[in-house]
């Protein structure tokens, strides 16, 4: 039976629903938190501190978190993480209601939310290929649907809702996000169990983490897939840090308009996720990833030069399309070529590189805006994204991608899943 006539299992529908509900809450907070921070300060560096705090858990615990996920039950890890984040959001909601909200509290909550996100995202990434039998076509289809729903909720529906809920009270959007996490946790608890890979040799946590990191750095395709979002996060966080200020001071956009601006980006992201599979088939996954890097860079360049909100919205929509396609093609390829017993560690190592780059982008954006001009971080971000075009063309070319997929064929005798990760490193496709 071919992948074209295979259907996604019933359990995927529940996973999709859980992530859709949670993404709606994330979209509400995505618009509300920057606006909440702006009610407390207009210092770009203080805003950057809140933005960067959510990424620090990946810097401190990223690889070790992946090793723990490879030891733990992945379904349980997901629902416990979401339940904890629901409880956590009650803190800033109460502080906002009592009018004692502060930048320090927002940064602390962002850090703890990021820690919960580390475990949930890593576990979900490792759970999906097990649920779908590691079929490349099913993974691409599933990731397209997950990414499409995430984009629609967190970017399209969530931001305007967050702006509107903020008008009802500073605690309201935070409570809405808490409810979304709670509903997600309840749904994830009903997902089917999947067998966990059993390590052949009991190793220390540090040794297991090191094996996962080594697997990424020794494989050109996996390293390229990890570097793409890392450089992208430097660029996008530089933009995100100053976007609310840029929209208000240079484009004359009010609170509701800012939510619509984020919605424009999400609209493009939804389109990009929807056409990702077509681009992969038409151009090849490697070439498609190279093209989306160029599209993102040119779009941010257009945003930096935008004379009015309409041009800015169009530029963000084009950038969102490139991001949406990238975030379907890249993870799907990684899930197809990495063996199950290393999936958590490889996913967390890749995500750690991306998230560790994010604080650099956040503080870079704040510094460039303070030292030069509010548009300067946008121009710098465009240059970085355009530079990634050459990197992707070299490291994740179609030829390299095909070689990696062939090496991952589970019917082959040299498939890495049959090898001990400490004794055998990642297949080198140089």
Short mmCIF file of C-alpha atoms in Angstrom, two decimals:
data_model
loop_
_atom_site.label_atom_id
_atom_site.label_comp_id
_atom_site.label_asym_id
_atom_site.label_seq_id
_atom_site.Cartn_x
_atom_site.Cartn_y
_atom_site.Cartn_z
CA UNK A 1 0.00 0.00 0.00
CA UNK A 2 1.46 3.38 -0.98
CA UNK A 3 1.56 6.52 1.11
CA UNK A 4 -0.90 8.23 -1.29
CA UNK A 5 -3.79 6.02 -0.18
CA UNK A 6 -2.87 5.84 3.49
CA UNK A 7 -4.96 7.94 5.86
CA UNK A 8 -3.84 9.75 8.95
CA UNK A 9 -4.76 7.74 12.07
CA UNK A 10 -7.61 8.77 14.36
CA UNK A 11 -5.19 9.77 17.09
CA UNK A 12 -3.76 12.46 14.85
CA UNK A 13 -7.11 14.24 14.85
CA UNK A 14 -6.97 14.60 18.62
CA UNK A 15 -3.37 15.78 18.49
CA UNK A 16 -4.34 18.30 15.81
CA UNK A 17 -7.28 19.55 17.90
CA UNK A 18 -5.13 19.90 21.02
CA UNK A 19 -2.46 21.91 19.23
CA UNK A 20 -5.09 24.02 17.45
CA UNK A 21 -6.74 25.02 20.73
CA UNK A 22 -3.37 25.75 22.35
CA UNK A 23 -2.23 27.76 19.33
CA UNK A 24 -5.29 29.99 19.58
CA UNK A 25 -4.29 30.84 23.14
CA UNK A 26 -0.72 31.43 22.03
CA UNK A 27 -1.94 33.86 19.38
CA UNK A 28 -3.89 35.77 21.99
CA UNK A 29 -0.76 36.10 24.15
CA UNK A 30 1.47 36.84 21.14
CA UNK A 31 -0.41 40.09 20.56
CA UNK A 32 -1.24 40.85 24.20
CA UNK A 33 2.18 40.39 25.84
CA UNK A 34 4.06 43.03 23.77
CA UNK A 35 1.19 45.43 24.31
CA UNK A 36 1.16 44.63 28.04
CA UNK A 37 4.90 45.28 28.18
CA UNK A 38 4.40 48.59 26.37
CA UNK A 39 2.02 49.69 29.13
CA UNK A 40 4.88 49.22 31.60
CA UNK A 41 7.86 50.59 29.63
CA UNK A 42 8.95 51.96 26.26
CA UNK A 43 12.59 50.97 26.75
CA UNK A 44 13.58 48.70 23.80
CA UNK A 45 16.06 46.79 25.96
CA UNK A 46 13.42 46.02 28.58
CA UNK A 47 11.11 44.78 25.85
CA UNK A 48 13.98 42.67 24.53
CA UNK A 49 14.49 41.11 27.99
CA UNK A 50 10.88 39.85 28.05
CA UNK A 51 11.20 38.47 24.53
CA UNK A 52 14.52 36.76 25.22
CA UNK A 53 13.46 35.21 28.55
CA UNK A 54 11.19 32.71 26.83
CA UNK A 55 14.09 31.32 24.82
CA UNK A 56 16.60 30.90 27.66
CA UNK A 57 15.38 27.42 28.75
CA UNK A 58 16.58 26.07 25.41
CA UNK A 59 20.02 27.54 26.04
CA UNK A 60 20.25 26.11 29.55
CA UNK A 61 18.43 22.78 29.25
CA UNK A 62 17.86 22.08 25.53
CA UNK A 63 19.99 18.98 24.92
CA UNK A 64 19.39 17.49 28.38
CA UNK A 65 15.66 18.04 27.90
CA UNK A 66 15.77 16.00 24.71
CA UNK A 67 17.58 13.18 26.49
CA UNK A 68 14.90 13.18 29.21
CA UNK A 69 12.13 13.07 26.60
CA UNK A 70 13.79 10.01 25.04
CA UNK A 71 13.58 8.35 28.47
CA UNK A 72 10.06 9.48 29.41
CA UNK A 73 6.64 8.58 28.07
CA UNK A 74 6.13 11.22 25.38
CA UNK A 75 2.35 11.46 25.70
CA UNK A 76 2.56 12.00 29.46
CA UNK A 77 5.29 14.60 28.99
CA UNK A 78 3.02 16.59 26.67
CA UNK A 79 -0.07 16.74 28.86
CA UNK A 80 1.82 17.43 32.08
CA UNK A 81 3.70 20.30 30.40
CA UNK A 82 0.48 21.90 29.16
CA UNK A 83 -1.27 21.49 32.52
CA UNK A 84 1.69 23.16 34.26
CA UNK A 85 1.63 26.07 31.83
CA UNK A 86 -2.09 26.57 32.45
CA UNK A 87 -1.44 26.92 36.18
CA UNK A 88 1.57 29.17 35.58
CA UNK A 89 -0.42 31.73 33.59
CA UNK A 90 -2.60 32.37 36.61
CA UNK A 91 0.32 34.31 38.16
CA UNK A 92 0.55 37.22 35.69
CA UNK A 93 -3.25 37.19 35.34
CA UNK A 94 -3.62 37.75 39.08
CA UNK A 95 -0.85 40.36 39.06
CA UNK A 96 -2.55 42.22 36.22
CA UNK A 97 -5.90 42.13 38.02
CA UNK A 98 -4.25 43.49 41.18
CA UNK A 99 -2.30 46.10 39.21
CA UNK A 100 1.11 44.80 40.35
CA UNK A 101 2.30 43.51 36.98
CA UNK A 102 5.97 44.20 36.22
CA UNK A 103 8.55 43.60 33.51
CA UNK A 104 10.42 41.27 35.90
CA UNK A 105 7.30 39.14 36.41
CA UNK A 106 6.58 39.01 32.69
CA UNK A 107 10.16 37.89 32.02
CA UNK A 108 9.98 35.21 34.74
CA UNK A 109 6.70 33.82 33.43
CA UNK A 110 8.07 33.89 29.87
CA UNK A 111 11.04 31.82 31.06
CA UNK A 112 8.88 29.18 32.78
CA UNK A 113 6.49 29.03 29.83
CA UNK A 114 9.51 28.47 27.62
CA UNK A 115 10.63 25.59 29.85
CA UNK A 116 7.23 23.95 29.53
CA UNK A 117 7.35 24.53 25.80
CA UNK A 118 10.74 22.82 25.60
CA UNK A 119 9.35 19.56 26.98
CA UNK A 120 6.04 19.72 25.11
CA UNK A 121 7.49 20.57 21.70
CA UNK A 122 10.27 18.01 21.92
CA UNK A 123 7.88 15.28 23.03
CA UNK A 124 5.36 16.16 20.30
CA UNK A 125 8.07 16.13 17.62
CA UNK A 126 9.22 12.69 18.77
CA UNK A 127 5.66 11.34 19.20
CA UNK A 128 4.41 12.22 15.70
CA UNK A 129 6.71 9.97 13.61
CA UNK A 130 5.96 7.04 15.93
CA UNK A 131 2.22 7.67 15.52
CA UNK A 132 2.55 7.80 11.71
CA UNK A 133 4.98 4.93 11.26
CA UNK A 134 7.74 7.31 10.06
CA UNK A 135 6.18 7.51 6.59
CA UNK A 136 7.67 10.59 4.81
CA UNK A 137 4.51 11.43 2.86
CA UNK A 138 2.28 11.11 5.93
CA UNK A 139 4.70 13.20 7.99
CA UNK A 140 4.63 15.97 5.40
CA UNK A 141 0.85 15.86 5.22
CA UNK A 142 0.49 15.85 9.01
CA UNK A 143 3.00 18.66 9.54
CA UNK A 144 1.24 20.70 6.86
CA UNK A 145 -2.05 20.37 8.73
CA UNK A 146 -0.47 21.05 12.11
CA UNK A 147 1.43 24.05 10.81
CA UNK A 148 -1.61 25.35 8.96
CA UNK A 149 -3.78 25.17 12.07
CA UNK A 150 -1.06 26.66 14.23
CA UNK A 151 -0.63 29.56 11.83
CA UNK A 152 -4.36 30.14 11.48
CA UNK A 153 -4.93 30.16 15.23
CA UNK A 154 -1.75 31.74 16.62
CA UNK A 155 -1.47 34.32 13.88
CA UNK A 156 -4.77 34.74 12.07
CA UNK A 157 -7.44 34.44 14.77
CA UNK A 158 -5.42 34.87 17.96
CA UNK A 159 -3.80 38.33 17.61
CA UNK A 160 -7.00 40.29 16.87
CA UNK A 161 -8.68 38.38 19.69
CA UNK A 162 -5.76 39.20 21.99
CA UNK A 163 -5.97 42.90 21.17
CA UNK A 164 -9.73 42.85 21.72
CA UNK A 165 -9.51 40.88 24.99
CA UNK A 166 -6.84 43.27 26.28
CA UNK A 167 -9.39 46.06 25.99
CA UNK A 168 -11.59 44.14 28.46
CA UNK A 169 -8.80 43.91 31.03
CA UNK A 170 -5.10 43.11 31.28
CA UNK A 171 -5.76 39.70 32.87
CA UNK A 172 -8.29 38.52 30.28
CA UNK A 173 -5.92 37.42 27.45
CA UNK A 174 -3.68 35.61 29.95
CA UNK A 175 -6.65 33.68 31.34
CA UNK A 176 -7.72 32.80 27.80
CA UNK A 177 -4.30 31.29 27.10
CA UNK A 178 -4.45 29.35 30.40
CA UNK A 179 -7.78 27.80 29.38
CA UNK A 180 -6.33 26.79 26.01
CA UNK A 181 -3.43 24.98 27.71
CA UNK A 182 -5.83 23.16 30.03
CA UNK A 183 -8.02 21.98 27.15
CA UNK A 184 -4.93 20.85 25.24
CA UNK A 185 -3.72 18.84 28.24
CA UNK A 186 -7.06 17.06 28.54
CA UNK A 187 -7.07 16.14 24.84
CA UNK A 188 -3.46 14.94 24.83
CA UNK A 189 -4.24 12.57 27.71
CA UNK A 190 -6.62 10.70 25.37
CA UNK A 191 -4.01 10.09 22.63
CA UNK A 192 -3.02 6.48 21.87
CA UNK A 193 0.13 5.17 23.49
CA UNK A 194 3.06 4.39 21.23
CA UNK A 195 5.97 2.09 22.10
CA UNK A 196 9.08 3.80 23.37
CA UNK A 197 12.46 2.84 21.89
CA UNK A 198 14.39 0.83 24.46
CA UNK A 199 18.11 1.69 24.61
CA UNK A 200 20.41 -1.29 24.22
CA UNK A 201 22.76 -0.01 26.89
CA UNK A 202 21.83 2.02 29.97
CA UNK A 203 23.81 5.26 29.78
CA UNK A 204 24.13 8.42 31.80
CA UNK A 205 21.89 11.34 30.86
CA UNK A 206 24.88 13.45 29.87
CA UNK A 207 26.27 10.73 27.59
CA UNK A 208 22.90 10.29 25.90
CA UNK A 209 22.60 14.03 25.38
CA UNK A 210 26.09 14.17 23.88
CA UNK A 211 25.24 11.33 21.47
CA UNK A 212 22.20 13.26 20.21
CA UNK A 213 24.15 16.47 19.69
CA UNK A 214 26.93 14.58 17.89
CA UNK A 215 24.39 13.02 15.56
CA UNK A 216 23.26 16.48 14.41
CA UNK A 217 26.69 18.05 14.02
CA UNK A 218 28.14 15.16 12.03
CA UNK A 219 25.37 15.13 9.42
CA UNK A 220 25.39 17.95 6.85
CA UNK A 221 21.66 17.77 6.12
CA UNK A 222 20.63 17.77 9.79
CA UNK A 223 23.10 20.54 10.55
CA UNK A 224 21.74 22.60 7.67
CA UNK A 225 18.18 22.03 8.89
CA UNK A 226 19.29 23.21 12.35
CA UNK A 227 21.20 26.28 11.13
CA UNK A 228 18.31 27.54 9.02
CA UNK A 229 15.98 28.34 11.96
CA UNK A 230 18.92 29.43 14.11
CA UNK A 231 19.89 32.23 11.72
CA UNK A 232 16.22 32.85 11.07
CA UNK A 233 15.56 33.37 14.77
CA UNK A 234 18.31 35.97 15.02
CA UNK A 235 16.61 37.83 12.19
CA UNK A 236 12.99 37.33 13.22
CA UNK A 237 13.55 38.13 16.90
CA UNK A 238 15.38 41.30 15.93
CA UNK A 239 12.25 42.25 13.98
CA UNK A 240 9.76 41.03 16.58
CA UNK A 241 11.45 42.94 19.40
CA UNK A 242 10.83 46.31 17.73
CA UNK A 243 7.78 45.49 15.61
CA UNK A 244 5.18 46.91 18.00
CA UNK A 245 7.23 50.09 18.40
CA UNK A 246 7.91 50.29 14.64
CA UNK A 247 4.23 49.82 13.86
CA UNK A 248 3.13 52.52 16.28
CA UNK A 249 5.82 55.17 15.72
CA UNK A 250 6.60 54.78 12.00
CA UNK A 251 3.44 53.34 10.50
CA UNK A 252 0.90 54.98 12.79
CA UNK A 253 -0.80 51.69 13.69
CA UNK A 254 -2.96 51.50 16.82
CA UNK A 255 -3.49 48.52 19.12
CA UNK A 256 -6.15 46.88 16.95
CA UNK A 257 -4.13 47.58 13.81
CA UNK A 258 -1.12 45.81 15.29
CA UNK A 259 -3.20 42.66 15.68
CA UNK A 260 -4.24 42.95 12.02
CA UNK A 261 -0.59 43.34 11.01
CA UNK A 262 0.24 40.05 12.71
CA UNK A 263 -2.79 38.53 11.04
CA UNK A 264 -1.37 39.46 7.63
CA UNK A 265 1.78 37.49 8.45
CA UNK A 266 -0.32 34.55 9.58
CA UNK A 267 -2.37 34.62 6.38
CA UNK A 268 0.82 34.21 4.37
CA UNK A 269 1.96 31.47 6.74
CA UNK A 270 -1.26 29.57 6.20
CA UNK A 271 -0.76 29.75 2.44
CA UNK A 272 2.88 28.68 2.74
CA UNK A 273 2.00 25.66 4.88
CA UNK A 274 -0.68 24.68 2.40
CA UNK A 275 1.61 24.73 -0.64
CA UNK A 276 4.69 23.29 1.08
CA UNK A 277 4.09 19.75 -0.19
CA UNK A 278 3.55 21.03 -3.73
CA UNK A 279 6.79 23.04 -3.60
CA UNK A 280 8.67 20.01 -2.29
CA UNK A 281 7.38 17.82 -5.11
CA UNK A 282 7.86 20.46 -7.79
CA UNK A 283 11.29 21.81 -6.80
CA UNK A 284 12.63 19.13 -4.52
CA UNK A 285 12.80 19.67 -0.76
CA UNK A 286 16.34 21.07 -0.87
CA UNK A 287 15.66 23.63 -3.59
CA UNK A 288 12.36 24.61 -1.97
CA UNK A 289 14.16 25.37 1.31
CA UNK A 290 16.69 27.52 -0.54
CA UNK A 291 13.94 29.48 -2.31
CA UNK A 292 12.00 30.16 0.89
CA UNK A 293 15.13 31.62 2.50
CA UNK A 294 15.38 34.12 -0.36
CA UNK A 295 11.68 34.95 -0.15
CA UNK A 296 11.90 35.67 3.59
CA UNK A 297 14.91 37.96 3.19
CA UNK A 298 13.34 39.99 0.38
CA UNK A 299 10.09 40.29 2.34
CA UNK A 300 11.78 41.68 5.45
CA UNK A 301 13.68 44.11 3.22
CA UNK A 302 10.31 45.27 1.91
CA UNK A 303 9.00 45.63 5.47
CA UNK A 304 11.96 47.81 6.45
CA UNK A 305 11.31 50.14 3.51
CA UNK A 306 7.50 50.10 3.85
CA UNK A 307 6.03 53.61 3.54
CA UNK A 308 2.61 52.66 4.95
CA UNK A 309 0.76 49.90 6.83
CA UNK A 310 -0.54 48.28 3.63
CA UNK A 311 2.92 47.65 2.18
CA UNK A 312 4.09 46.46 5.60
CA UNK A 313 1.19 43.99 5.80
CA UNK A 314 1.94 42.65 2.33
CA UNK A 315 5.62 42.21 3.18
CA UNK A 316 4.77 40.32 6.36
CA UNK A 317 2.33 38.12 4.44
CA UNK A 318 5.05 37.16 1.93
CA UNK A 319 7.51 36.51 4.76
CA UNK A 320 4.91 34.38 6.53
CA UNK A 321 4.44 32.29 3.38
CA UNK A 322 8.15 31.53 3.26
CA UNK A 323 8.20 30.67 6.96
CA UNK A 324 5.10 28.49 6.70
CA UNK A 325 6.55 26.37 3.89
CA UNK A 326 9.91 26.08 5.65
CA UNK A 327 8.35 24.91 8.90
CA UNK A 328 6.57 22.07 7.12
CA UNK A 329 9.39 20.89 4.86
CA UNK A 330 12.24 21.08 7.39
CA UNK A 331 10.69 19.17 10.34
CA UNK A 332 9.11 16.58 8.04
CA UNK A 333 12.48 15.79 6.51
CA UNK A 334 14.13 15.56 9.93
CA UNK A 335 11.43 13.23 11.28
CA UNK A 336 11.82 10.97 8.24
CA UNK A 337 15.58 10.52 8.48
CA UNK A 338 16.25 10.36 12.24
CA UNK A 339 15.82 7.00 14.05
CA UNK A 340 13.17 6.83 16.76
CA UNK A 341 15.51 6.32 19.73
CA UNK A 342 17.34 9.57 18.91
CA UNK A 343 14.35 11.68 17.85
CA UNK A 344 13.95 13.58 21.11
CA UNK A 345 17.63 14.44 21.38
CA UNK A 346 18.03 15.40 17.72
CA UNK A 347 14.87 17.51 17.82
CA UNK A 348 15.92 19.28 21.03
CA UNK A 349 19.47 19.88 19.79
CA UNK A 350 18.15 21.42 16.59
CA UNK A 351 15.59 23.48 18.46
CA UNK A 352 18.19 24.51 21.03
CA UNK A 353 20.40 25.98 18.33
CA UNK A 354 17.43 27.94 17.02
CA UNK A 355 16.26 29.11 20.41
CA UNK A 356 19.73 30.00 21.64
CA UNK A 357 20.03 32.30 18.66
CA UNK A 358 16.78 34.05 19.57
CA UNK A 359 18.13 36.07 22.56
CA UNK A 360 20.93 37.27 20.29
CA UNK A 361 18.34 38.50 17.83
CA UNK A 362 16.20 40.10 20.53
CA UNK A 363 19.06 42.06 22.07
CA UNK A 364 20.51 42.84 18.65
CA UNK A 365 17.19 44.34 17.64
CA UNK A 366 16.95 46.38 20.83
CA UNK A 367 20.54 47.61 20.55
CA UNK A 368 20.32 48.56 16.87
CA UNK A 369 17.06 50.41 17.46
CA UNK A 370 18.56 52.29 20.42
CA UNK A 371 21.91 53.08 18.83
CA UNK A 372 20.72 53.84 15.29
CA UNK A 373 17.14 53.81 14.07
CA UNK A 374 13.99 51.74 14.49
CA UNK A 375 14.31 50.46 10.89
CA UNK A 376 17.93 49.34 11.30
CA UNK A 377 17.10 45.95 12.93
CA UNK A 378 14.83 45.18 9.97
CA UNK A 379 17.54 45.85 7.38
CA UNK A 380 20.03 43.74 9.39
CA UNK A 381 17.51 40.89 9.55
CA UNK A 382 17.01 40.98 5.78
CA UNK A 383 20.75 40.68 5.16
CA UNK A 384 20.98 37.64 7.46
CA UNK A 385 18.07 35.88 5.78
CA UNK A 386 19.43 36.48 2.30
CA UNK A 387 22.79 35.06 3.40
CA UNK A 388 21.00 31.83 4.35
CA UNK A 389 20.14 31.26 0.69
CA UNK A 390 23.73 30.27 -0.09
CA UNK A 391 23.98 28.15 3.06
CA UNK A 392 20.84 26.16 2.30
CA UNK A 393 21.87 25.66 -1.34
CA UNK A 394 25.08 24.04 -0.11
CA UNK A 395 24.00 21.98 2.90
CA UNK A 396 20.50 20.83 1.99
CA UNK A 397 20.63 20.45 -1.76
CA UNK A 398 18.29 17.99 -3.45
CA UNK A 399 21.17 15.55 -3.90
CA UNK A 400 22.01 15.57 -0.19
CA UNK A 401 18.36 15.24 0.81
CA UNK A 402 17.86 12.19 -1.43
CA UNK A 403 21.01 10.59 -0.03
CA UNK A 404 19.77 11.12 3.52
CA UNK A 405 16.36 9.59 2.75
CA UNK A 406 18.01 6.56 1.16
CA UNK A 407 20.26 6.12 4.20
CA UNK A 408 17.20 6.23 6.45
CA UNK A 409 15.40 3.41 4.60
CA UNK A 410 14.35 1.09 7.46
CA UNK A 411 14.64 -1.95 5.19
CA UNK A 412 18.31 -1.32 4.56
CA UNK A 413 20.98 -3.09 6.63
CA UNK A 414 22.77 0.16 7.34
CA UNK A 415 19.78 1.99 8.72
CA UNK A 416 20.97 3.97 11.77
CA UNK A 417 18.09 2.78 13.93
CA UNK A 418 19.79 -0.60 14.08
CA UNK A 419 23.02 0.90 15.35
CA UNK A 420 24.07 2.02 18.79
CA UNK A 421 24.27 5.85 18.74
CA UNK A 422 27.47 5.91 20.75
CA UNK A 423 29.27 3.33 18.67
CA UNK A 424 28.06 4.61 15.30
CA UNK A 425 27.76 8.31 14.52
CA UNK A 426 25.24 9.84 12.11
CA UNK A 427 25.54 8.79 8.48
CA UNK A 428 27.89 11.26 6.84
CA UNK A 429 26.49 12.56 3.57
CA UNK A 430 29.27 14.95 2.76
#
